[in-house]
Amino acid sequence: MAGMIGYKFNPNDAEAQSLTAVTTGTGRPIPMQDCRQTFWTIEGTGTISGGTVIIETADTYDYSGTWHQLDTKNAADLTGGKSYVNNTVGAASGFLRARVGTDVAGGGSVTAKINGLLA
């Protein structure tokens, strides 16, 4: 689905969500081949006392090797509904995903969204 002018996805579009209110696991890969810049938002919900969220990239959706790490965020920094945004110029690779590297602790959860500026 085409997003707002220049963006791949509209805000809060389910297609942009890699992780949705989780404490563990690997998110859905998001195709970003058509973007000249990609960015991600990681949001916390509730109380978070630990854990990490990693943003990764690979050339294919189903790549079974180790994905290339672009960013890591300490989940405790997201406690109480805080968010974190970062970006990379270029699509970095074909697909981006979020992954919980260390389980989110404290009773809260994280959501990770990936979007981009179309080429």
CSV table of N, CA, C and O in Angstrom, one decimal:
chain,number,residue,atom,x,y,z
A,1,MET,N,0.8,-1.2,0.0
A,1,MET,CA,0.0,0.0,0.0
A,1,MET,C,0.9,1.2,0.0
A,1,MET,O,1.8,1.4,0.8
A,2,ALA,N,0.6,2.2,-0.9
A,2,ALA,CA,1.4,3.4,-0.9
A,2,ALA,C,1.1,4.3,0.3
A,2,ALA,O,0.0,4.4,0.7
A,3,GLY,N,2.1,4.9,0.8
A,3,GLY,CA,2.0,5.8,1.9
A,3,GLY,C,1.8,7.2,1.5
A,3,GLY,O,1.5,7.6,0.4
A,4,MET,N,2.0,8.1,2.5
A,4,MET,CA,1.9,9.6,2.2
A,4,MET,C,3.0,9.9,1.2
A,4,MET,O,3.9,9.1,1.0
A,5,ILE,N,2.9,11.0,0.6
A,5,ILE,CA,3.8,11.4,-0.5
A,5,ILE,C,5.2,11.3,0.1
A,5,ILE,O,5.6,11.9,1.1
A,6,GLY,N,6.0,10.5,-0.6
A,6,GLY,CA,7.4,10.3,-0.2
A,6,GLY,C,7.7,9.2,0.7
A,6,GLY,O,8.8,8.7,0.8
A,7,TYR,N,6.7,8.7,1.5
A,7,TYR,CA,6.9,7.7,2.5
A,7,TYR,C,6.4,6.4,1.9
A,7,TYR,O,5.4,6.3,1.2
A,8,LYS,N,7.0,5.3,2.3
A,8,LYS,CA,6.5,3.9,1.8
A,8,LYS,C,5.2,3.6,2.5
A,8,LYS,O,4.3,3.1,1.8
A,9,PHE,N,5.1,3.9,3.8
A,9,PHE,CA,3.9,3.5,4.5
A,9,PHE,C,3.3,4.7,5.2
A,9,PHE,O,4.0,5.7,5.6
A,10,ASN,N,2.0,4.8,5.4
A,10,ASN,CA,1.3,5.8,6.2
A,10,ASN,C,1.6,5.5,7.7
A,10,ASN,O,1.9,4.4,8.1
A,11,PRO,N,1.6,6.5,8.6
A,11,PRO,CA,1.8,6.3,10.0
A,11,PRO,C,0.8,5.2,10.5
A,11,PRO,O,-0.3,5.2,10.1
A,12,ASN,N,1.3,4.4,11.4
A,12,ASN,CA,0.5,3.3,12.0
A,12,ASN,C,0.0,2.3,11.1
A,12,ASN,O,-0.9,1.5,11.4
A,13,ASP,N,0.5,2.2,9.8
A,13,ASP,CA,0.2,1.2,8.9
A,13,ASP,C,0.7,-0.2,9.4
A,13,ASP,O,1.9,-0.3,9.7
A,14,ALA,N,-0.2,-1.2,9.5
A,14,ALA,CA,0.2,-2.5,10.0
A,14,ALA,C,1.3,-3.1,9.1
A,14,ALA,O,2.1,-3.9,9.7
A,15,GLU,N,1.4,-2.7,7.9
A,15,GLU,CA,2.5,-3.3,7.0
A,15,GLU,C,3.9,-2.8,7.4
A,15,GLU,O,4.9,-3.4,7.0
A,16,ALA,N,4.0,-1.7,8.2
A,16,ALA,CA,5.2,-1.2,8.6
A,16,ALA,C,5.7,-1.8,10.0
A,16,ALA,O,6.8,-1.6,10.4
A,17,GLN,N,4.9,-2.6,10.6
A,17,GLN,CA,5.2,-3.1,11.9
A,17,GLN,C,6.0,-4.4,11.8
A,17,GLN,O,5.5,-5.4,11.2
A,18,SER,N,7.1,-4.4,12.4
A,18,SER,CA,8.0,-5.7,12.4
A,18,SER,C,7.7,-6.4,13.7
A,18,SER,O,7.5,-7.6,13.7
A,19,LEU,N,7.6,-5.7,14.8
A,19,LEU,CA,7.3,-6.3,16.1
A,19,LEU,C,6.1,-5.5,16.7
A,19,LEU,O,6.0,-4.3,16.6
A,20,THR,N,5.1,-6.2,17.3
A,20,THR,CA,4.0,-5.6,17.8
A,20,THR,C,3.7,-6.1,19.3
A,20,THR,O,3.3,-7.2,19.5
A,21,ALA,N,4.0,-5.2,20.2
A,21,ALA,CA,3.7,-5.4,21.7
A,21,ALA,C,4.3,-6.8,22.1
A,21,ALA,O,3.5,-7.6,22.6
A,22,VAL,N,5.6,-7.0,22.0
A,22,VAL,CA,6.2,-8.2,22.3
A,22,VAL,C,7.3,-8.1,23.4
A,22,VAL,O,7.7,-7.0,23.7
A,23,THR,N,7.7,-9.2,24.0
A,23,THR,CA,8.8,-9.2,25.0
A,23,THR,C,9.9,-10.1,24.5
A,23,THR,O,11.0,-10.1,25.1
A,24,THR,N,9.7,-10.9,23.4
A,24,THR,CA,10.7,-11.7,22.9
A,24,THR,C,10.4,-12.0,21.4
A,24,THR,O,9.2,-11.8,20.9
A,25,GLY,N,11.3,-12.5,20.6
A,25,GLY,CA,11.1,-12.9,19.3
A,25,GLY,C,11.7,-12.1,18.2
A,25,GLY,O,12.3,-11.1,18.4
A,26,THR,N,11.5,-12.6,17.0
A,26,THR,CA,12.0,-12.0,15.8
A,26,THR,C,10.9,-11.4,15.0
A,26,THR,O,9.9,-12.1,14.7
A,27,GLY,N,11.0,-10.2,14.5
A,27,GLY,CA,9.9,-9.5,13.8
A,27,GLY,C,9.8,-9.9,12.4
A,27,GLY,O,10.7,-10.5,11.8
A,28,ARG,N,8.8,-9.5,11.8
A,28,ARG,CA,8.5,-9.7,10.3
A,28,ARG,C,9.4,-8.8,9.5
A,28,ARG,O,9.5,-7.6,9.7
A,29,PRO,N,10.1,-9.4,8.5
A,29,PRO,CA,10.9,-8.6,7.6
A,29,PRO,C,10.1,-7.7,6.7
A,29,PRO,O,9.0,-8.1,6.3
A,30,ILE,N,10.5,-6.4,6.6
A,30,ILE,CA,9.8,-5.4,5.8
A,30,ILE,C,10.6,-5.1,4.6
A,30,ILE,O,11.8,-4.8,4.6
A,31,PRO,N,10.0,-5.3,3.4
A,31,PRO,CA,10.8,-5.0,2.1
A,31,PRO,C,11.0,-3.5,2.0
A,31,PRO,O,10.1,-2.7,2.0
A,32,MET,N,12.3,-3.2,1.7
A,32,MET,CA,12.7,-1.8,1.6
A,32,MET,C,13.5,-1.5,0.3
A,32,MET,O,14.1,-0.4,0.2
A,33,GLN,N,13.4,-2.3,-0.7
A,33,GLN,CA,14.3,-2.2,-1.9
A,33,GLN,C,14.0,-0.9,-2.6
A,33,GLN,O,14.8,-0.4,-3.3
A,34,ASP,N,12.8,-0.3,-2.5
A,34,ASP,CA,12.4,0.9,-3.2
A,34,ASP,C,12.6,2.2,-2.5
A,34,ASP,O,12.1,3.2,-2.9
A,35,CYS,N,13.4,2.1,-1.4
A,35,CYS,CA,13.6,3.3,-0.6
A,35,CYS,C,15.0,3.8,-0.6
A,35,CYS,O,16.0,3.0,-0.7
A,36,ARG,N,15.1,5.1,-0.6
A,36,ARG,CA,16.5,5.8,-0.6
A,36,ARG,C,17.0,6.0,0.8
A,36,ARG,O,18.2,6.3,1.0
A,37,GLN,N,16.1,6.0,1.7
A,37,GLN,CA,16.5,6.1,3.2
A,37,GLN,C,15.5,5.3,4.0
A,37,GLN,O,14.3,5.3,3.6
A,38,THR,N,16.0,4.6,5.0
A,38,THR,CA,15.1,3.8,5.8
A,38,THR,C,15.2,4.3,7.3
A,38,THR,O,16.2,4.8,7.7
A,39,PHE,N,14.1,4.2,8.0
A,39,PHE,CA,14.1,4.6,9.4
A,39,PHE,C,13.3,3.7,10.2
A,39,PHE,O,12.4,3.0,9.7
A,40,TRP,N,13.5,3.7,11.5
A,40,TRP,CA,12.7,2.8,12.4
A,40,TRP,C,12.4,3.5,13.7
A,40,TRP,O,13.1,4.4,14.1
A,41,THR,N,11.3,3.1,14.3
A,41,THR,CA,10.8,3.7,15.5
A,41,THR,C,10.6,2.5,16.4
A,41,THR,O,9.9,1.5,16.1
A,42,ILE,N,11.1,2.5,17.6
A,42,ILE,CA,10.9,1.5,18.6
A,42,ILE,C,10.2,2.1,19.8
A,42,ILE,O,10.7,3.1,20.3
A,43,GLU,N,9.1,1.6,20.2
A,43,GLU,CA,8.2,2.2,21.2
A,43,GLU,C,8.1,1.2,22.4
A,43,GLU,O,7.9,0.0,22.2
A,44,GLY,N,8.1,1.7,23.6
A,44,GLY,CA,7.9,0.9,24.8
A,44,GLY,C,6.4,1.2,25.3
A,44,GLY,O,5.9,2.2,25.0
A,45,THR,N,5.9,0.2,25.9
A,45,THR,CA,4.6,0.3,26.6
A,45,THR,C,4.7,-0.3,28.0
A,45,THR,O,5.3,-1.4,28.1
A,46,GLY,N,4.3,0.4,29.0
A,46,GLY,CA,4.4,0.0,30.4
A,46,GLY,C,5.8,0.1,30.9
A,46,GLY,O,6.6,0.8,30.4
A,47,THR,N,6.0,-0.6,32.0
A,47,THR,CA,7.3,-0.6,32.7
A,47,THR,C,8.3,-1.6,32.1
A,47,THR,O,8.0,-2.8,32.0
A,48,ILE,N,9.4,-1.1,31.7
A,48,ILE,CA,10.5,-2.0,31.1
A,48,ILE,C,11.8,-1.7,31.9
A,48,ILE,O,12.2,-0.6,32.0
A,49,SER,N,12.3,-2.8,32.4
A,49,SER,CA,13.5,-2.7,33.2
A,49,SER,C,14.7,-3.3,32.6
A,49,SER,O,15.9,-3.2,33.1
A,50,GLY,N,14.6,-4.0,31.4
A,50,GLY,CA,15.7,-4.5,30.7
A,50,GLY,C,15.4,-5.1,29.4
A,50,GLY,O,14.2,-5.1,29.0
A,51,GLY,N,16.4,-5.6,28.7
A,51,GLY,CA,16.2,-6.1,27.3
A,51,GLY,C,16.8,-5.3,26.3
A,51,GLY,O,17.2,-4.2,26.5
A,52,THR,N,16.9,-5.9,25.1
A,52,THR,CA,17.5,-5.1,23.9
A,52,THR,C,16.6,-5.4,22.7
A,52,THR,O,16.1,-6.5,22.5
A,53,VAL,N,16.6,-4.4,21.8
A,53,VAL,CA,15.9,-4.5,20.5
A,53,VAL,C,17.0,-4.2,19.5
A,53,VAL,O,17.7,-3.2,19.6
A,54,ILE,N,17.1,-5.1,18.5
A,54,ILE,CA,18.0,-5.0,17.4
A,54,ILE,C,17.3,-4.8,16.1
A,54,ILE,O,16.3,-5.4,15.8
A,55,ILE,N,17.9,-3.9,15.3
A,55,ILE,CA,17.4,-3.6,13.9
A,55,ILE,C,18.4,-4.3,13.0
A,55,ILE,O,19.6,-4.0,13.1
A,56,GLU,N,17.9,-5.2,12.1
A,56,GLU,CA,18.8,-5.9,11.2
A,56,GLU,C,18.4,-5.8,9.7
A,56,GLU,O,17.2,-5.5,9.4
A,57,THR,N,19.3,-6.2,8.8
A,57,THR,CA,19.0,-6.2,7.4
A,57,THR,C,19.6,-7.4,6.7
A,57,THR,O,20.6,-7.9,7.2
A,58,ALA,N,19.0,-7.8,5.6
A,58,ALA,CA,19.5,-8.9,4.8
A,58,ALA,C,18.9,-8.7,3.4
A,58,ALA,O,17.9,-8.0,3.2
A,59,ASP,N,19.5,-9.4,2.4
A,59,ASP,CA,19.1,-9.3,1.0
A,59,ASP,C,17.8,-10.0,0.7
A,59,ASP,O,17.1,-9.5,-0.2
A,60,THR,N,17.5,-11.0,1.4
A,60,THR,CA,16.3,-11.8,1.1
A,60,THR,C,15.4,-11.9,2.4
A,60,THR,O,15.9,-11.9,3.5
A,61,TYR,N,14.1,-12.1,2.1
A,61,TYR,CA,13.1,-12.2,3.2
A,61,TYR,C,13.4,-13.4,4.1
A,61,TYR,O,13.2,-13.3,5.3
A,62,ASP,N,13.8,-14.5,3.5
A,62,ASP,CA,14.0,-15.7,4.3
A,62,ASP,C,15.4,-16.1,4.5
A,62,ASP,O,15.8,-17.3,4.7
A,63,TYR,N,16.3,-15.1,4.5
A,63,TYR,CA,17.7,-15.4,4.7
A,63,TYR,C,17.9,-16.1,6.0
A,63,TYR,O,17.4,-15.7,7.1
A,64,SER,N,18.6,-17.3,6.0
A,64,SER,CA,18.7,-18.1,7.2
A,64,SER,C,20.0,-17.9,8.0
A,64,SER,O,20.2,-18.5,9.0
A,65,GLY,N,20.9,-17.1,7.4
A,65,GLY,CA,22.2,-16.8,8.1
A,65,GLY,C,22.0,-15.7,9.1
A,65,GLY,O,20.9,-15.3,9.5
A,66,THR,N,23.1,-15.2,9.6
A,66,THR,CA,23.1,-14.1,10.5
A,66,THR,C,22.9,-12.7,9.8
A,66,THR,O,23.6,-12.4,8.9
A,67,TRP,N,21.8,-12.1,10.1
A,67,TRP,CA,21.4,-10.8,9.5
A,67,TRP,C,22.4,-9.7,10.0
A,67,TRP,O,22.9,-9.8,11.1
A,68,HIS,N,22.7,-8.7,9.1
A,68,HIS,CA,23.6,-7.6,9.5
A,68,HIS,C,22.9,-6.7,10.4
A,68,HIS,O,21.8,-6.2,10.2
A,69,GLN,N,23.6,-6.4,11.5
A,69,GLN,CA,23.0,-5.5,12.6
A,69,GLN,C,23.2,-4.0,12.2
A,69,GLN,O,24.4,-3.6,12.0
A,70,LEU,N,22.1,-3.3,12.2
A,70,LEU,CA,22.2,-1.8,11.9
A,70,LEU,C,22.2,-1.0,13.2
A,70,LEU,O,22.8,0.1,13.3
A,71,ASP,N,21.5,-1.5,14.2
A,71,ASP,CA,21.2,-0.7,15.4
A,71,ASP,C,20.8,-1.6,16.6
A,71,ASP,O,20.2,-2.6,16.4
A,72,THR,N,21.1,-1.1,17.8
A,72,THR,CA,20.7,-1.8,19.0
A,72,THR,C,20.2,-0.8,20.0
A,72,THR,O,20.8,0.3,20.2
A,73,LYS,N,19.1,-1.1,20.7
A,73,LYS,CA,18.5,-0.1,21.6
A,73,LYS,C,18.3,-0.9,23.0
A,73,LYS,O,17.7,-2.0,23.0
A,74,ASN,N,18.7,-0.3,24.1
A,74,ASN,CA,18.4,-0.8,25.4
A,74,ASN,C,16.9,-0.6,25.6
A,74,ASN,O,16.4,0.6,25.7
A,75,ALA,N,16.1,-1.6,25.8
A,75,ALA,CA,14.7,-1.5,26.0
A,75,ALA,C,14.3,-0.7,27.2
A,75,ALA,O,13.3,-0.1,27.3
A,76,ALA,N,15.1,-0.8,28.3
A,76,ALA,CA,14.8,0.0,29.5
A,76,ALA,C,14.7,1.5,29.2
A,76,ALA,O,14.0,2.2,29.9
A,77,ASP,N,15.4,2.0,28.2
A,77,ASP,CA,15.3,3.4,27.8
A,77,ASP,C,13.9,3.7,27.3
A,77,ASP,O,13.6,4.9,27.2
A,78,LEU,N,13.1,2.7,27.0
A,78,LEU,CA,11.7,2.9,26.4
A,78,LEU,C,10.6,2.8,27.5
A,78,LEU,O,9.4,2.9,27.1
A,79,THR,N,11.0,2.7,28.7
A,79,THR,CA,9.9,2.5,29.8
A,79,THR,C,9.0,3.7,29.8
A,79,THR,O,9.3,4.8,29.5
A,80,GLY,N,7.7,3.4,30.2
A,80,GLY,CA,6.8,4.5,30.3
A,80,GLY,C,6.3,5.1,29.0
A,80,GLY,O,5.8,6.2,29.0
A,81,GLY,N,6.4,4.4,27.9
A,81,GLY,CA,5.9,4.8,26.7
A,81,GLY,C,6.8,5.7,25.8
A,81,GLY,O,6.4,6.3,24.9
A,82,LYS,N,8.1,5.7,26.2
A,82,LYS,CA,9.1,6.4,25.4
A,82,LYS,C,9.3,5.7,24.1
A,82,LYS,O,9.1,4.6,23.9
A,83,SER,N,9.9,6.5,23.1
A,83,SER,CA,10.2,6.0,21.8
A,83,SER,C,11.6,6.4,21.4
A,83,SER,O,12.2,7.3,21.9
A,84,TYR,N,12.1,5.7,20.4
A,84,TYR,CA,13.4,5.9,19.9
A,84,TYR,C,13.3,5.8,18.4
A,84,TYR,O,12.7,4.9,17.8
A,85,VAL,N,14.0,6.7,17.7
A,85,VAL,CA,14.0,6.8,16.2
A,85,VAL,C,15.4,6.9,15.7
A,85,VAL,O,16.2,7.6,16.3
A,86,ASN,N,15.7,6.1,14.7
A,86,ASN,CA,17.0,6.2,14.0
A,86,ASN,C,16.8,5.9,12.5
A,86,ASN,O,15.7,5.5,12.1
A,87,ASN,N,17.9,6.1,11.7
A,87,ASN,CA,17.7,5.9,10.3
A,87,ASN,C,19.1,5.5,9.7
A,87,ASN,O,20.1,5.6,10.3
A,88,THR,N,19.0,5.1,8.4
A,88,THR,CA,20.2,4.9,7.6
A,88,THR,C,19.9,5.3,6.2
A,88,THR,O,18.8,5.2,5.7
A,89,VAL,N,20.9,5.9,5.5
A,89,VAL,CA,20.7,6.4,4.2
A,89,VAL,C,20.8,5.1,3.3
A,89,VAL,O,21.7,4.3,3.5
A,90,GLY,N,19.9,5.0,2.3
A,90,GLY,CA,19.9,3.9,1.5
A,90,GLY,C,19.0,2.8,2.1
A,90,GLY,O,18.7,2.9,3.3
A,91,ALA,N,18.7,1.8,1.4
A,91,ALA,CA,17.8,0.7,1.9
A,91,ALA,C,18.6,-0.2,2.8
A,91,ALA,O,18.1,-1.1,3.4
A,92,ALA,N,19.9,-0.1,2.8
A,92,ALA,CA,20.8,-0.9,3.6
A,92,ALA,C,20.9,-2.3,3.0
A,92,ALA,O,22.0,-2.8,2.8
A,93,SER,N,19.8,-2.8,2.6
A,93,SER,CA,19.7,-4.1,2.0
A,93,SER,C,18.3,-4.3,1.5
A,93,SER,O,17.5,-3.4,1.6
A,94,GLY,N,17.9,-5.5,1.1
A,94,GLY,CA,16.5,-5.6,0.7
A,94,GLY,C,15.4,-5.6,1.7
A,94,GLY,O,14.4,-5.1,1.5
A,95,PHE,N,15.7,-6.1,2.9
A,95,PHE,CA,14.7,-6.3,4.0
A,95,PHE,C,15.3,-5.8,5.3
A,95,PHE,O,16.5,-6.0,5.6
A,96,LEU,N,14.5,-5.2,6.1
A,96,LEU,CA,14.8,-4.8,7.5
A,96,LEU,C,13.8,-5.5,8.4
A,96,LEU,O,12.6,-5.7,8.0
A,97,ARG,N,14.3,-5.8,9.6
A,97,ARG,CA,13.4,-6.4,10.6
A,97,ARG,C,13.9,-6.0,12.0
A,97,ARG,O,15.1,-5.6,12.1
A,98,ALA,N,13.1,-6.1,13.0
A,98,ALA,CA,13.4,-5.9,14.4
A,98,ALA,C,13.5,-7.2,15.0
A,98,ALA,O,12.7,-8.2,14.7
A,99,ARG,N,14.4,-7.3,16.0
A,99,ARG,CA,14.5,-8.6,16.8
A,99,ARG,C,14.8,-8.3,18.2
A,99,ARG,O,15.6,-7.4,18.5
A,100,VAL,N,14.1,-9.0,19.2
A,100,VAL,CA,14.4,-8.8,20.6
A,100,VAL,C,15.7,-9.7,20.8
A,100,VAL,O,15.6,-10.9,20.7
A,101,GLY,N,16.8,-9.0,21.1
A,101,GLY,CA,18.0,-9.7,21.3
A,101,GLY,C,18.1,-10.3,22.7
A,101,GLY,O,18.6,-11.4,22.9
A,102,THR,N,17.7,-9.6,23.7
A,102,THR,CA,17.6,-10.0,25.1
A,102,THR,C,16.1,-9.7,25.5
A,102,THR,O,15.6,-8.6,25.3
A,103,ASP,N,15.4,-10.7,26.1
A,103,ASP,CA,14.0,-10.6,26.4
A,103,ASP,C,13.7,-9.3,27.2
A,103,ASP,O,14.5,-8.9,28.1
A,104,VAL,N,12.6,-8.6,26.9
A,104,VAL,CA,12.2,-7.4,27.5
A,104,VAL,C,11.7,-7.8,28.9
A,104,VAL,O,10.8,-8.7,29.0
A,105,ALA,N,12.2,-7.1,29.9
A,105,ALA,CA,11.8,-7.5,31.3
A,105,ALA,C,11.1,-6.3,32.0
A,105,ALA,O,11.1,-5.2,31.5
A,106,GLY,N,10.3,-6.6,33.0
A,106,GLY,CA,9.7,-5.6,33.8
A,106,GLY,C,8.2,-5.5,33.6
A,106,GLY,O,7.5,-4.7,34.3
A,107,GLY,N,7.6,-6.3,32.7
A,107,GLY,CA,6.1,-6.3,32.5
A,107,GLY,C,5.7,-5.6,31.3
A,107,GLY,O,4.5,-5.7,30.9
A,108,GLY,N,6.5,-4.7,30.7
A,108,GLY,CA,6.1,-4.0,29.6
A,108,GLY,C,6.4,-4.7,28.3
A,108,GLY,O,6.8,-5.9,28.3
A,109,SER,N,6.2,-4.0,27.1
A,109,SER,CA,6.5,-4.6,25.8
A,109,SER,C,7.0,-3.6,24.9
A,109,SER,O,7.0,-2.4,25.2
A,110,VAL,N,7.5,-4.0,23.7
A,110,VAL,CA,8.0,-3.1,22.7
A,110,VAL,C,7.3,-3.4,21.3
A,110,VAL,O,6.9,-4.5,21.0
A,111,THR,N,7.2,-2.3,20.6
A,111,THR,CA,6.7,-2.3,19.2
A,111,THR,C,7.8,-1.7,18.3
A,111,THR,O,8.3,-0.6,18.7
A,112,ALA,N,8.0,-2.3,17.2
A,112,ALA,CA,9.0,-1.7,16.2
A,112,ALA,C,8.4,-1.5,14.9
A,112,ALA,O,7.8,-2.4,14.3
A,113,LYS,N,8.5,-0.3,14.3
A,113,LYS,CA,8.0,0.1,13.0
A,113,LYS,C,9.1,0.5,12.1
A,113,LYS,O,10.1,1.1,12.6
A,114,ILE,N,9.1,0.1,10.9
A,114,ILE,CA,10.1,0.4,9.9
A,114,ILE,C,9.4,1.1,8.7
A,114,ILE,O,8.4,0.7,8.2
A,115,ASN,N,10.0,2.2,8.2
A,115,ASN,CA,9.5,2.9,7.1
A,115,ASN,C,10.6,3.5,6.3
A,115,ASN,O,11.8,3.2,6.6
A,116,GLY,N,10.3,4.1,5.2
A,116,GLY,CA,11.3,4.6,4.3
A,116,GLY,C,10.8,5.7,3.4
A,116,GLY,O,9.6,5.9,3.2
A,117,LEU,N,11.8,6.5,2.9
A,117,LEU,CA,11.5,7.5,1.9
A,117,LEU,C,11.7,6.8,0.5
A,117,LEU,O,12.8,6.3,0.3
A,118,LEU,N,10.7,6.9,-0.3
A,118,LEU,CA,10.8,6.3,-1.6
A,118,LEU,C,11.8,6.9,-2.5
A,118,LEU,O,12.0,8.1,-2.4
A,119,ALA,N,12.4,6.1,-3.3
A,119,ALA,CA,13.5,6.5,-4.2
A,119,ALA,C,13.0,7.4,-5.3
A,119,ALA,O,11.8,7.5,-5.6
